[in-house]
Coordinates of C-alpha atoms and ligand atoms in Angstrom, one line a residue:
M1 CA -69.1 92.6 49.4
R2 CA -70.2 91.2 46.1
A3 CA -72.5 88.2 45.3
F4 CA -72.9 86.1 42.2
Y5 CA -75.6 83.7 40.8
H6 CA -76.9 82.6 37.4
P7 CA -80.6 81.7 37.0
D8 CA -79.6 78.7 34.8
Q9 CA -78.3 77.1 38.0
A10 CA -82.0 76.4 39.1
L11 CA -82.7 74.5 35.9
H12 CA -81.1 71.3 37.3
S13 CA -84.0 69.6 39.0
P14 CA -83.1 66.0 40.1
K15 CA -86.0 63.7 40.6
Q16 CA -84.6 61.1 42.9
F17 CA -81.6 59.8 44.9
M18 CA -80.9 56.5 46.6
R19 CA -81.4 56.5 50.4
F20 CA -81.8 53.5 52.7
G21 CA -82.5 51.2 49.7
R22 CA -85.2 53.3 48.2
L23 CA -85.2 56.0 45.5
A24 CA -86.2 59.0 47.7
D25 CA -87.4 62.4 46.8
P26 CA -84.5 64.8 46.0
T27 CA -83.2 67.2 48.7
D28 CA -81.2 69.4 46.3
I29 CA -84.3 71.2 45.0
P30 CA -84.2 74.5 43.0
A31 CA -86.2 76.3 45.9
R32 CA -82.9 76.3 47.9
T33 CA -81.6 79.0 45.7
E34 CA -84.7 81.2 46.2
R35 CA -84.2 81.1 50.0
L36 CA -80.6 82.0 49.7
L37 CA -81.4 84.9 47.2
D38 CA -84.0 86.1 49.8
A39 CA -81.2 86.2 52.4
L40 CA -79.0 88.3 50.2
A41 CA -81.9 90.7 49.5
N42 CA -82.5 91.0 53.3
L43 CA -78.8 92.1 53.6
G44 CA -79.3 94.6 50.8
I45 CA -76.8 92.9 48.6
E46 CA -77.4 93.1 44.8
V47 CA -76.7 89.8 43.1
E48 CA -74.6 89.9 39.9
T49 CA -74.9 87.5 37.0
P50 CA -71.5 85.9 36.3
P51 CA -70.1 86.2 32.7
D52 CA -70.0 83.1 30.5
Y53 CA -66.5 81.7 31.0
G54 CA -67.3 78.6 29.0
R55 CA -65.4 75.5 30.1
G56 CA -62.1 77.3 30.9
P57 CA -62.2 77.5 34.7
A58 CA -63.7 74.0 35.0
A59 CA -61.1 72.6 32.6
A60 CA -58.3 74.0 34.8
V61 CA -59.1 71.2 37.3
H62 CA -61.3 68.6 35.5
P63 CA -60.0 66.6 32.5
A64 CA -61.7 67.0 29.2
H65 CA -62.8 63.3 29.0
Y66 CA -64.9 63.8 32.2
L67 CA -66.5 67.2 31.1
D68 CA -67.2 65.6 27.6
Y69 CA -69.1 62.8 29.4
L70 CA -71.2 65.2 31.5
E71 CA -72.0 67.3 28.4
T72 CA -73.1 64.3 26.3
A73 CA -74.5 61.8 28.7
Y74 CA -78.2 62.9 28.7
P75 CA -78.7 63.1 24.9
R76 CA -77.0 59.7 24.5
W77 CA -79.1 58.3 27.3
L78 CA -82.3 59.2 25.4
E79 CA -81.1 56.8 22.6
L80 CA -81.1 53.8 25.0
P81 CA -84.1 51.5 24.7
D82 CA -86.6 51.8 27.6
H83 CA -84.4 54.3 29.4
G84 CA -85.3 55.9 32.8
P85 CA -85.9 59.6 33.2
E86 CA -82.3 60.4 34.4
V87 CA -78.8 59.0 33.8
L88 CA -77.8 56.8 36.7
P89 CA -75.2 54.1 36.9
N90 CA -75.7 50.4 37.4
T91 CA -72.1 49.5 37.7
F92 CA -69.3 50.8 39.9
P93 CA -65.7 50.1 38.9
Y94 CA -63.0 49.3 41.4
W95 CA -60.3 51.9 41.9
N96 CA -57.5 51.5 44.5
G97 CA -57.6 55.1 45.6
D98 CA -53.8 55.3 45.7
P99 CA -53.0 58.8 47.0
A100 CA -49.8 58.8 44.9
K101 CA -51.9 58.7 41.8
D102 CA -53.6 61.7 40.2
A103 CA -56.8 61.6 38.3
R104 CA -57.7 58.3 36.5
P105 CA -57.1 57.8 32.8
P106 CA -60.1 58.1 30.5
C107 CA -62.7 55.3 30.8
P108 CA -61.3 52.4 28.7
T109 CA -64.4 52.2 26.6
D110 CA -66.7 54.9 25.3
Q111 CA -69.8 52.7 25.8
L112 CA -72.4 54.9 27.7
L113 CA -73.2 52.5 30.6
A114 CA -69.5 51.9 31.2
Q115 CA -68.8 55.6 31.3
T116 CA -71.8 56.2 33.5
G117 CA -70.4 53.8 36.1
Y118 CA -66.9 55.2 35.7
Y119 CA -67.8 58.9 36.0
L120 CA -70.9 58.8 38.4
G121 CA -69.7 57.5 41.7
D122 CA -73.0 57.0 43.5
L123 CA -76.8 57.2 43.1
A124 CA -77.1 60.8 44.2
V125 CA -75.9 62.4 40.9
P126 CA -78.6 61.8 38.3
I127 CA -78.0 63.7 35.0
S128 CA -81.0 65.1 33.2
E129 CA -81.6 67.7 30.5
F130 CA -80.1 70.7 32.3
T131 CA -77.6 69.2 34.7
Y132 CA -74.5 70.1 32.6
R133 CA -75.7 73.6 32.0
S134 CA -76.5 74.2 35.7
A135 CA -73.2 72.7 36.8
L136 CA -71.2 74.7 34.4
R137 CA -73.0 78.0 35.4
S138 CA -72.3 77.1 39.0
T139 CA -68.5 77.1 38.1
H140 CA -69.0 80.5 36.5
T141 CA -70.5 81.8 39.7
A142 CA -67.5 80.5 41.7
T143 CA -65.1 81.9 39.2
A144 CA -66.7 85.4 39.2
A145 CA -66.5 85.5 43.0
A146 CA -62.8 84.5 42.8
D147 CA -62.2 87.2 40.2
A148 CA -63.9 89.8 42.4
V149 CA -61.5 89.0 45.2
M150 CA -58.5 89.1 42.7
E151 CA -59.8 92.6 41.8
G152 CA -59.5 93.7 45.4
E153 CA -62.9 92.8 47.0
T154 CA -62.6 91.6 50.6
L155 CA -65.5 89.3 50.6
A156 CA -67.4 87.6 47.7
Y157 CA -70.2 85.1 47.9
A158 CA -70.8 82.5 45.1
L159 CA -74.3 81.1 45.3
C160 CA -73.3 77.8 43.8
R161 CA -75.8 75.1 42.9
P162 CA -75.2 72.3 42.2
S163 CA -72.7 72.1 45.0
G164 CA -69.2 70.9 44.3
H165 CA -67.1 69.6 47.2
H166 CA -67.7 65.9 46.7
C167 CA -66.7 66.0 43.1
R168 CA -63.3 64.5 42.2
A169 CA -61.3 65.6 39.1
D170 CA -63.1 62.9 37.1
R171 CA -66.0 61.6 39.2
A172 CA -69.4 63.1 40.3
T173 CA -70.9 62.1 43.7
G174 CA -73.1 63.4 46.4
F175 CA -75.2 66.0 44.4
C176 CA -71.9 67.4 43.0
Y177 CA -70.8 67.4 39.3
M178 CA -68.0 70.0 39.1
N179 CA -65.9 71.2 42.1
N180 CA -66.6 74.9 42.5
A181 CA -64.4 75.4 45.6
A182 CA -61.4 73.7 43.8
I183 CA -62.1 75.8 40.7
A184 CA -62.1 79.0 42.8
A185 CA -58.9 78.0 44.7
Q186 CA -57.1 77.2 41.5
R187 CA -58.2 80.5 40.0
L188 CA -57.0 82.4 43.0
R189 CA -53.5 80.9 42.6
T190 CA -53.1 83.3 39.6
N191 CA -52.7 86.2 42.1
F192 CA -52.0 84.6 45.4
G193 CA -49.1 82.3 46.4
K194 CA -50.8 80.5 49.3
V195 CA -54.5 79.6 49.1
A196 CA -56.5 77.8 51.8
V197 CA -59.9 76.1 51.6
L198 CA -61.9 75.8 54.8
D199 CA -65.0 73.5 54.4
I200 CA -67.6 73.7 57.1
D201 CA -70.4 71.7 55.4
A202 CA -71.6 68.7 57.5
H203 CA -70.0 66.3 55.0
H204 CA -66.3 65.8 54.5
G205 CA -65.0 67.8 51.5
D206 CA -63.6 64.7 50.0
G207 CA -63.4 65.8 46.4
T208 CA -61.7 69.1 47.4
Q209 CA -59.2 67.3 49.6
E210 CA -58.2 65.0 46.7
F211 CA -57.6 67.8 44.3
F212 CA -54.9 69.4 46.4
Y213 CA -53.7 66.3 48.4
R214 CA -50.3 66.3 46.7
R215 CA -49.8 70.1 46.7
K216 CA -48.6 72.6 49.3
D217 CA -49.7 75.7 47.5
V218 CA -53.4 75.1 48.5
M219 CA -54.1 73.9 52.1
T220 CA -57.3 72.1 52.6
V221 CA -59.2 71.9 55.9
S222 CA -62.5 70.2 56.5
V223 CA -64.7 70.3 59.6
H224 CA -67.4 67.6 59.3
V225 CA -69.4 64.9 61.0
D226 CA -67.2 61.9 61.8
T227 CA -67.2 59.8 58.7
D228 CA -67.2 56.6 60.8
Y229 CA -71.0 57.4 61.0
Y230 CA -71.7 59.6 58.0
N231 CA -71.4 60.0 54.3
P232 CA -68.9 60.1 52.5
F233 CA -67.6 57.4 54.9
F234 CA -64.3 56.5 53.1
T235 CA -62.3 59.6 53.8
G236 CA -62.2 62.5 56.2
R237 CA -60.1 61.0 59.0
P238 CA -57.4 62.9 60.9
H239 CA -54.6 60.7 59.6
E240 CA -55.2 62.0 56.1
T241 CA -52.6 64.8 56.2
G242 CA -51.5 65.0 52.5
H243 CA -49.0 63.2 50.3
G244 CA -45.6 63.9 48.9
E245 CA -45.1 67.7 48.6
G246 CA -48.6 68.0 50.1
E247 CA -47.8 66.2 53.3
G248 CA -48.9 68.4 56.3
Y249 CA -51.2 70.6 54.1
N250 CA -54.5 68.7 54.6
L251 CA -56.4 68.8 57.9
N252 CA -59.5 66.9 58.9
I253 CA -61.5 67.8 62.0
P254 CA -64.3 65.3 62.6
L255 CA -67.3 66.1 64.8
A256 CA -68.9 63.4 66.9
P257 CA -72.6 62.7 66.1
H258 CA -74.9 64.9 68.2
S259 CA -72.2 67.6 68.7
G260 CA -73.6 71.0 69.3
N261 CA -72.5 74.6 68.7
D262 CA -69.5 74.5 71.1
T263 CA -67.9 71.5 69.4
F264 CA -68.7 72.8 65.9
L265 CA -67.2 76.3 66.6
A266 CA -64.2 74.8 68.3
G267 CA -63.6 72.9 65.1
V268 CA -64.0 76.0 63.0
Q269 CA -61.6 77.9 65.3
A270 CA -59.0 75.1 65.1
G271 CA -59.3 75.1 61.3
A272 CA -58.8 78.9 61.2
E273 CA -55.8 78.7 63.4
A274 CA -54.1 76.1 61.2
I275 CA -54.8 78.3 58.2
K276 CA -53.3 81.3 59.9
A277 CA -50.2 79.2 60.8
Y278 CA -49.9 78.2 57.2
G279 CA -49.8 81.8 56.2
A280 CA -52.7 81.7 53.7
E281 CA -53.1 84.9 51.7
V282 CA -56.7 84.2 50.6
L283 CA -59.4 81.8 51.8
V284 CA -62.1 79.8 50.0
L285 CA -64.8 79.1 52.5
A286 CA -67.0 76.1 51.5
L287 CA -70.2 76.8 53.4
G288 CA -73.0 74.3 54.1
Y289 CA -75.9 74.4 56.5
D290 CA -76.5 70.6 56.8
T291 CA -74.9 70.7 60.3
H292 CA -78.2 72.5 61.3
V293 CA -80.2 70.6 63.9
D294 CA -83.3 70.9 61.6
D295 CA -81.6 69.7 58.4
P296 CA -83.1 66.4 57.0
L297 CA -79.6 65.0 56.6
S298 CA -78.1 66.3 59.9
L299 CA -76.4 64.1 62.4
V300 CA -75.2 67.1 64.6
E301 CA -77.1 69.8 66.4
V302 CA -75.8 73.2 65.3
T303 CA -78.2 76.1 65.6
T304 CA -78.6 79.3 63.4
D305 CA -76.7 81.4 66.0
A306 CA -73.5 79.4 65.4
F307 CA -73.3 80.5 61.8
R308 CA -72.8 84.1 62.9
K309 CA -70.0 83.1 65.2
A310 CA -68.5 80.9 62.5
G311 CA -68.6 84.0 60.2
E312 CA -66.8 86.0 62.9
I313 CA -64.0 83.4 63.2
V314 CA -63.6 83.5 59.4
G315 CA -63.6 87.3 59.3
S316 CA -61.0 87.4 62.1
L317 CA -58.5 85.7 59.7
D318 CA -58.0 89.1 58.1
I319 CA -57.6 87.8 54.6
P320 CA -59.9 88.1 51.6
V321 CA -62.6 85.4 51.5
V322 CA -64.5 83.7 48.6
V323 CA -67.5 82.0 50.1
V324 CA -68.7 79.1 48.0
Q325 CA -72.1 77.6 48.6
E326 CA -72.2 73.8 49.3
G327 CA -75.1 71.9 51.0
G328 CA -77.9 72.6 53.4
Y329 CA -81.4 71.3 52.6
Q330 CA -83.9 72.6 55.2
I331 CA -85.6 75.3 53.2
S332 CA -86.9 77.0 56.4
V333 CA -83.5 77.7 57.9
I334 CA -80.9 78.0 55.1
G335 CA -81.6 81.6 54.4
D336 CA -81.2 82.6 58.0
C337 CA -78.0 80.6 58.3
L338 CA -76.5 82.4 55.3
E339 CA -77.6 85.8 56.6
E340 CA -76.1 85.2 60.0
F341 CA -72.8 83.9 58.5
L342 CA -72.4 86.9 56.2
R343 CA -73.3 89.3 59.0
G344 CA -70.6 87.7 61.2
T345 CA -68.0 87.8 58.5
S346 CA -68.7 91.3 57.1
E347 CA -69.1 93.0 60.5
L348 CA -65.5 92.2 61.3
V349 CA -64.5 93.5 57.8
R350 CA -66.4 96.7 58.5
E351 CA -64.8 97.0 62.0
R352 CA -61.4 96.7 60.5
L353 CA -62.1 99.3 57.9
R354 CA -63.3 101.7 60.6
L355 CA -60.1 101.1 62.5
Q356 CA -58.1 101.8 59.4
E357 CA -59.9 105.1 58.9
K358 CA -59.2 106.2 62.4
R359 CA -55.4 105.6 62.0
Ligands
ZN401 ZN1 -73.3 68.4 52.9

């Protein structure tokens, strides 16, 4: 197994996000990456620095007008009179969300506040000095893991931060600025005919769903807390099954609030079975730990043990896996969750290799 991470990803250090009507302390803090790196060290896995791919992999799924905005927003913000410490919107444009439509056209004006409302979808995606650099490096990490699998690796882990799965083609939300899982899936299409994304973060992978909603070459499956009760609220329901050519290639598996390990693992198993039936040749596994009972954002009650079993289910698919890091905010448990997940996944890989040797 190979693992990737770039130290620039820890430079992004948001100061605030809106919660219950107050600007709260951030939960996506750089210390998250340290705990996850500790877990990889415990497993004896050497972490590799991804090459600088520039904008290429991100531009394969995000339009240039959106990436230009992310790159230039902070220096332009500094020119505003009496500006706050971070770029945040104060306007939210209406968009009809028509599934037949692809990404939006560019913002009709290049005025900074208009673009900030257009491209930042909520108050959880502040932009500061290093946000663009960290987000772009996070895409490089996902890309390097995808490339490792295309070179023949069975399992590759991308320690992505910032996360990506809420990000649409042209809109940041929910701590996510560029969609690492979508970038990895798109990259894998170079070598594989059928790609699947299985997202087991507590939150619906709404951005990832939208990227591939009209396509059948990438199946998207998300196991998440029922969005009747939980962010991102507006998508994530079972009736969202895809559109046009993509009809039947999107699956949402909601978990009732307060669900425990059994319900969570049954959801992961159902997702894995759908992916097997689809005939996926490679998997992008979007991994979050905010289902954990101790997570500050959790509405379900999954324990650390379940991550090993989830890893075993993923390993039993018997296809190469790119694990892309998404959320998980309880610093004291996320390292253990990653360690258990990778042990579960890789043990089955090792078992298969042993069986092959015997034959
Ligand atoms: Zn999450």
